[in-house]
Amino acid sequence: MRKVMFVVLSLVLVASATAALAQQPPPGAPSSGGTRFGGGMMMSCPAMAITPPSASMIDRATSLELTDDQKTKLTTVLTKADTTLAPLRQKATEATTALRTAVYGATYDAAKAQALLAAAQKADADVSNAELAVWTEIRAILTADQVSKLQSQRRGGFSGGGNFQPGQGNQPGQGGRTRGNRGNRPGGGGNQDNAPEPPPGQ
């Protein structure tokens, strides 16, 4: 039972993140400032760790210095990926919701919960496999240097300003925005713009 509960909680976090990925804002739209998940959780879930960038982010990928041909190819690949991944993420979310409902219901059926757990794990695996297939196409388009830059950007967190990364908003990342919206994440401590000045000498 404890093992099932642990997996349920993990899948709930994955489902929340994958559901948010389907709600990326258009290019230039402000971030919603919603809850984000820390980097540790991101890296512990395959579907979250390898989330490919959205097609809407290509024009903002200035730091990668993409050629026109690369932009055209990436647009084709990522536009298709956005369409393909959306229903898979929705299915994963629904499977996890069903599992959570079964575990927290008024009555508990261990066999049913186990079956729903298997279904939720398969749905999440389907998302991961589809995302990996997208990355196979991306790697065939980008140069080694561009991939290195992309890796550095993703390791540094999620941000705007021309970074070729997954969409902004309610995304798994490095724990929220740096100023003004820190209250939207666990432990953020509220609005940093209103924080008192430190005593002299500190």
mmCIF file of C-alpha atoms in Angstrom:
data_model
loop_
_atom_site.group_PDB
_atom_site.id
_atom_site.type_symbol
_atom_site.label_atom_id
_atom_site.label_comp_id
_atom_site.label_asym_id
_atom_site.label_seq_id
_atom_site.Cartn_x
_atom_site.Cartn_y
_atom_site.Cartn_z
ATOM 1 C CA MET A 1 0.000 0.000 0.000
ATOM 2 C CA ARG A 2 2.793 2.448 0.909
ATOM 3 C CA LYS A 3 4.543 1.687 -2.385
ATOM 4 C CA VAL A 4 1.353 2.328 -4.347
ATOM 5 C CA MET A 5 0.808 5.625 -2.522
ATOM 6 C CA PHE A 6 4.372 6.756 -3.301
ATOM 7 C CA VAL A 7 3.974 5.971 -6.992
ATOM 8 C CA VAL A 8 0.589 7.699 -7.056
ATOM 9 C CA LEU A 9 2.070 10.905 -5.658
ATOM 10 C CA SER A 10 4.915 10.769 -8.175
ATOM 11 C CA LEU A 11 2.531 10.238 -11.069
ATOM 12 C CA VAL A 12 0.300 13.055 -9.856
ATOM 13 C CA LEU A 13 3.249 15.447 -10.142
ATOM 14 C CA VAL A 14 4.056 14.121 -13.616
ATOM 15 C CA ALA A 15 0.438 14.446 -14.700
ATOM 16 C CA SER A 16 0.265 18.009 -13.414
ATOM 17 C CA ALA A 17 3.363 18.917 -15.392
ATOM 18 C CA THR A 18 2.326 17.163 -18.599
ATOM 19 C CA ALA A 19 -1.095 18.800 -18.443
ATOM 20 C CA ALA A 20 0.565 22.197 -18.117
ATOM 21 C CA LEU A 21 2.704 21.545 -21.190
ATOM 22 C CA ALA A 22 -0.413 21.524 -23.343
ATOM 23 C CA GLN A 23 -1.242 25.064 -22.203
ATOM 24 C CA GLN A 24 1.841 26.933 -23.422
ATOM 25 C CA PRO A 25 1.247 30.616 -24.239
ATOM 26 C CA PRO A 26 1.923 32.008 -27.734
ATOM 27 C CA PRO A 27 5.250 33.700 -28.562
ATOM 28 C CA GLY A 28 5.677 36.951 -26.666
ATOM 29 C CA ALA A 29 2.884 36.246 -24.202
ATOM 30 C CA PRO A 30 3.719 36.921 -20.559
ATOM 31 C CA SER A 31 4.259 34.018 -18.236
ATOM 32 C CA SER A 32 1.338 33.104 -16.044
ATOM 33 C CA GLY A 33 3.642 32.887 -13.045
ATOM 34 C CA GLY A 34 2.052 29.594 -12.026
ATOM 35 C CA THR A 35 3.513 26.870 -9.910
ATOM 36 C CA ARG A 36 6.662 25.239 -11.198
ATOM 37 C CA PHE A 37 8.411 22.122 -10.101
ATOM 38 C CA GLY A 38 11.996 22.107 -8.866
ATOM 39 C CA GLY A 39 14.840 20.772 -10.992
ATOM 40 C CA GLY A 40 15.205 17.638 -8.860
ATOM 41 C CA MET A 41 11.657 16.489 -9.563
ATOM 42 C CA MET A 42 12.073 17.400 -13.212
ATOM 43 C CA MET A 43 15.104 15.157 -13.567
ATOM 44 C CA SER A 44 13.483 12.284 -11.644
ATOM 45 C CA CYS A 45 10.645 11.897 -14.189
ATOM 46 C CA PRO A 46 11.656 10.918 -17.756
ATOM 47 C CA ALA A 47 8.650 12.565 -19.410
ATOM 48 C CA MET A 48 9.516 15.843 -17.688
ATOM 49 C CA ALA A 49 13.287 15.603 -18.076
ATOM 50 C CA ILE A 50 13.171 15.203 -21.868
ATOM 51 C CA THR A 51 10.259 17.507 -22.692
ATOM 52 C CA PRO A 52 11.060 18.905 -26.161
ATOM 53 C CA PRO A 53 10.688 22.621 -26.904
ATOM 54 C CA SER A 54 7.458 23.904 -28.395
ATOM 55 C CA ALA A 55 7.305 25.023 -32.019
ATOM 56 C CA SER A 56 6.311 28.470 -30.770
ATOM 57 C CA MET A 57 9.768 28.907 -29.242
ATOM 58 C CA ILE A 58 11.771 28.608 -32.475
ATOM 59 C CA ASP A 59 11.720 32.298 -33.335
ATOM 60 C CA ARG A 60 13.073 33.085 -29.870
ATOM 61 C CA ALA A 61 16.025 30.713 -30.181
ATOM 62 C CA THR A 62 18.436 33.489 -31.117
ATOM 63 C CA SER A 63 21.292 32.153 -29.011
ATOM 64 C CA LEU A 64 21.447 28.963 -31.105
ATOM 65 C CA GLU A 65 21.948 30.964 -34.309
ATOM 66 C CA LEU A 66 19.669 28.684 -36.318
ATOM 67 C CA THR A 67 19.863 28.823 -40.098
ATOM 68 C CA ASP A 68 16.702 29.360 -42.128
ATOM 69 C CA ASP A 69 16.831 25.712 -43.183
ATOM 70 C CA GLN A 70 17.091 24.567 -39.569
ATOM 71 C CA LYS A 71 14.174 26.775 -38.557
ATOM 72 C CA THR A 72 12.048 25.327 -41.347
ATOM 73 C CA LYS A 73 12.875 21.744 -40.404
ATOM 74 C CA LEU A 74 12.405 22.347 -36.686
ATOM 75 C CA THR A 75 9.082 24.056 -37.289
ATOM 76 C CA THR A 76 7.855 20.974 -39.150
ATOM 77 C CA VAL A 77 9.122 18.548 -36.499
ATOM 78 C CA LEU A 78 7.943 20.492 -33.464
ATOM 79 C CA THR A 79 4.564 21.483 -34.895
ATOM 80 C CA LYS A 80 3.864 17.810 -35.510
ATOM 81 C CA ALA A 81 5.191 16.967 -32.041
ATOM 82 C CA ASP A 82 2.890 19.494 -30.385
ATOM 83 C CA THR A 83 -0.073 17.797 -32.048
ATOM 84 C CA THR A 84 1.128 14.265 -31.290
ATOM 85 C CA LEU A 85 2.094 14.814 -27.666
ATOM 86 C CA ALA A 86 -1.034 16.683 -26.559
ATOM 87 C CA PRO A 87 -3.400 13.656 -26.555
ATOM 88 C CA LEU A 88 -0.743 11.418 -24.984
ATOM 89 C CA ARG A 89 -0.236 13.886 -22.147
ATOM 90 C CA GLN A 90 -3.988 14.179 -21.701
ATOM 91 C CA LYS A 91 -4.295 10.397 -21.503
ATOM 92 C CA ALA A 92 -1.494 10.262 -18.922
ATOM 93 C CA THR A 93 -3.249 12.913 -16.857
ATOM 94 C CA GLU A 94 -6.560 11.052 -16.987
ATOM 95 C CA ALA A 95 -4.904 7.739 -16.070
ATOM 96 C CA THR A 96 -3.208 9.301 -13.060
ATOM 97 C CA THR A 97 -6.429 10.995 -11.978
ATOM 98 C CA ALA A 98 -8.247 7.654 -12.101
ATOM 99 C CA LEU A 99 -5.502 6.060 -10.009
ATOM 100 C CA ARG A 100 -5.590 8.847 -7.441
ATOM 101 C CA THR A 101 -9.387 8.589 -7.205
ATOM 102 C CA ALA A 102 -9.163 4.843 -6.610
ATOM 103 C CA VAL A 103 -6.549 5.224 -3.884
ATOM 104 C CA TYR A 104 -8.345 7.997 -2.012
ATOM 105 C CA GLY A 105 -11.882 6.698 -2.543
ATOM 106 C CA ALA A 106 -14.285 5.809 0.262
ATOM 107 C CA THR A 107 -13.639 2.141 -0.454
ATOM 108 C CA TYR A 108 -10.326 0.672 -1.540
ATOM 109 C CA ASP A 109 -9.873 -2.128 -4.072
ATOM 110 C CA ALA A 110 -6.216 -3.188 -4.146
ATOM 111 C CA ALA A 111 -6.552 -5.144 -7.393
ATOM 112 C CA LYS A 112 -8.232 -2.215 -9.146
ATOM 113 C CA ALA A 113 -5.611 0.201 -7.851
ATOM 114 C CA GLN A 114 -2.833 -2.058 -9.124
ATOM 115 C CA ALA A 115 -4.435 -2.222 -12.570
ATOM 116 C CA LEU A 116 -4.849 1.550 -12.672
ATOM 117 C CA LEU A 117 -1.240 1.974 -11.570
ATOM 118 C CA ALA A 118 -0.066 -0.157 -14.490
ATOM 119 C CA ALA A 119 -2.225 1.880 -16.873
ATOM 120 C CA ALA A 120 -0.855 5.161 -15.526
ATOM 121 C CA GLN A 121 2.737 3.956 -15.828
ATOM 122 C CA LYS A 122 2.124 2.846 -19.418
ATOM 123 C CA ALA A 123 0.536 6.179 -20.298
ATOM 124 C CA ASP A 124 3.530 8.033 -18.876
ATOM 125 C CA ALA A 125 5.896 5.714 -20.755
ATOM 126 C CA ASP A 126 4.023 6.469 -23.980
ATOM 127 C CA VAL A 127 4.663 10.182 -23.422
ATOM 128 C CA SER A 128 8.357 9.552 -22.744
ATOM 129 C CA ASN A 129 8.766 7.386 -25.844
ATOM 130 C CA ALA A 130 7.045 9.968 -28.048
ATOM 131 C CA GLU A 131 9.215 12.752 -26.634
ATOM 132 C CA LEU A 132 12.362 10.722 -27.217
ATOM 133 C CA ALA A 133 11.333 10.199 -30.848
ATOM 134 C CA VAL A 134 11.037 13.976 -31.212
ATOM 135 C CA TRP A 135 14.523 14.421 -29.791
ATOM 136 C CA THR A 136 15.882 11.935 -32.327
ATOM 137 C CA GLU A 137 14.622 14.241 -35.072
ATOM 138 C CA ILE A 138 15.881 17.359 -33.307
ATOM 139 C CA ARG A 139 19.379 15.895 -32.956
ATOM 140 C CA ALA A 140 19.448 15.218 -36.695
ATOM 141 C CA ILE A 141 18.872 18.940 -37.330
ATOM 142 C CA LEU A 142 21.021 20.709 -34.733
ATOM 143 C CA THR A 143 24.816 20.763 -34.763
ATOM 144 C CA ALA A 144 26.859 19.485 -31.824
ATOM 145 C CA ASP A 145 27.611 23.073 -30.784
ATOM 146 C CA GLN A 146 23.925 24.019 -30.854
ATOM 147 C CA VAL A 147 23.043 20.976 -28.777
ATOM 148 C CA SER A 148 25.714 21.978 -26.258
ATOM 149 C CA LYS A 149 24.238 25.491 -26.001
ATOM 150 C CA LEU A 150 20.758 24.049 -25.651
ATOM 151 C CA GLN A 151 21.926 21.785 -22.839
ATOM 152 C CA SER A 152 23.514 24.704 -20.991
ATOM 153 C CA GLN A 153 20.337 26.764 -21.322
ATOM 154 C CA ARG A 154 18.105 23.987 -20.055
ATOM 155 C CA ARG A 155 20.444 23.264 -17.157
ATOM 156 C CA GLY A 156 20.196 26.916 -16.179
ATOM 157 C CA GLY A 157 16.400 26.799 -15.910
ATOM 158 C CA PHE A 158 13.426 28.107 -17.838
ATOM 159 C CA SER A 159 13.365 31.680 -19.018
ATOM 160 C CA GLY A 160 12.379 33.936 -21.876
ATOM 161 C CA GLY A 161 14.740 36.175 -23.786
ATOM 162 C CA GLY A 162 15.468 33.951 -26.750
ATOM 163 C CA ASN A 163 16.176 30.649 -25.045
ATOM 164 C CA PHE A 164 15.224 27.601 -27.088
ATOM 165 C CA GLN A 165 13.415 25.793 -24.289
ATOM 166 C CA PRO A 166 10.020 24.333 -23.423
ATOM 167 C CA GLY A 167 7.152 26.804 -23.238
ATOM 168 C CA GLN A 168 6.820 29.270 -20.410
ATOM 169 C CA GLY A 169 4.171 29.377 -17.715
ATOM 170 C CA ASN A 170 3.120 26.363 -15.623
ATOM 171 C CA GLN A 171 6.164 24.300 -16.431
ATOM 172 C CA PRO A 172 8.559 22.057 -14.553
ATOM 173 C CA GLY A 173 11.715 24.087 -14.043
ATOM 174 C CA GLN A 174 13.966 25.727 -11.562
ATOM 175 C CA GLY A 175 11.408 26.853 -9.055
ATOM 176 C CA GLY A 176 9.572 29.895 -10.341
ATOM 177 C CA ARG A 177 10.414 33.412 -11.364
ATOM 178 C CA THR A 178 13.250 35.266 -9.693
ATOM 179 C CA ARG A 179 11.438 38.437 -8.617
ATOM 180 C CA GLY A 180 7.857 39.419 -7.998
ATOM 181 C CA ASN A 181 6.330 35.930 -8.233
ATOM 182 C CA ARG A 182 8.365 33.875 -5.784
ATOM 183 C CA GLY A 183 5.258 33.443 -3.685
ATOM 184 C CA ASN A 184 3.914 31.145 -6.434
ATOM 185 C CA ARG A 185 6.295 28.329 -5.567
ATOM 186 C CA PRO A 186 6.932 26.330 -2.394
ATOM 187 C CA GLY A 187 9.288 28.145 -0.063
ATOM 188 C CA GLY A 188 9.337 31.247 -2.243
ATOM 189 C CA GLY A 189 8.742 33.579 0.649
ATOM 190 C CA GLY A 190 6.548 36.073 -1.213
ATOM 191 C CA ASN A 191 7.434 39.122 -3.270
ATOM 192 C CA GLN A 192 11.145 39.825 -3.136
ATOM 193 C CA ASP A 193 10.690 43.380 -4.383
ATOM 194 C CA ASN A 194 9.185 44.223 -0.989
ATOM 195 C CA ALA A 195 11.860 42.498 1.081
ATOM 196 C CA PRO A 196 13.610 44.716 3.683
ATOM 197 C CA GLU A 197 17.098 45.940 2.974
ATOM 198 C CA PRO A 198 19.833 44.001 4.832
ATOM 199 C CA PRO A 199 21.605 45.763 7.725
ATOM 200 C CA PRO A 200 24.817 47.649 6.814
ATOM 201 C CA GLY A 201 27.851 45.438 6.553
ATOM 202 C CA GLN A 202 25.933 42.313 5.476
#
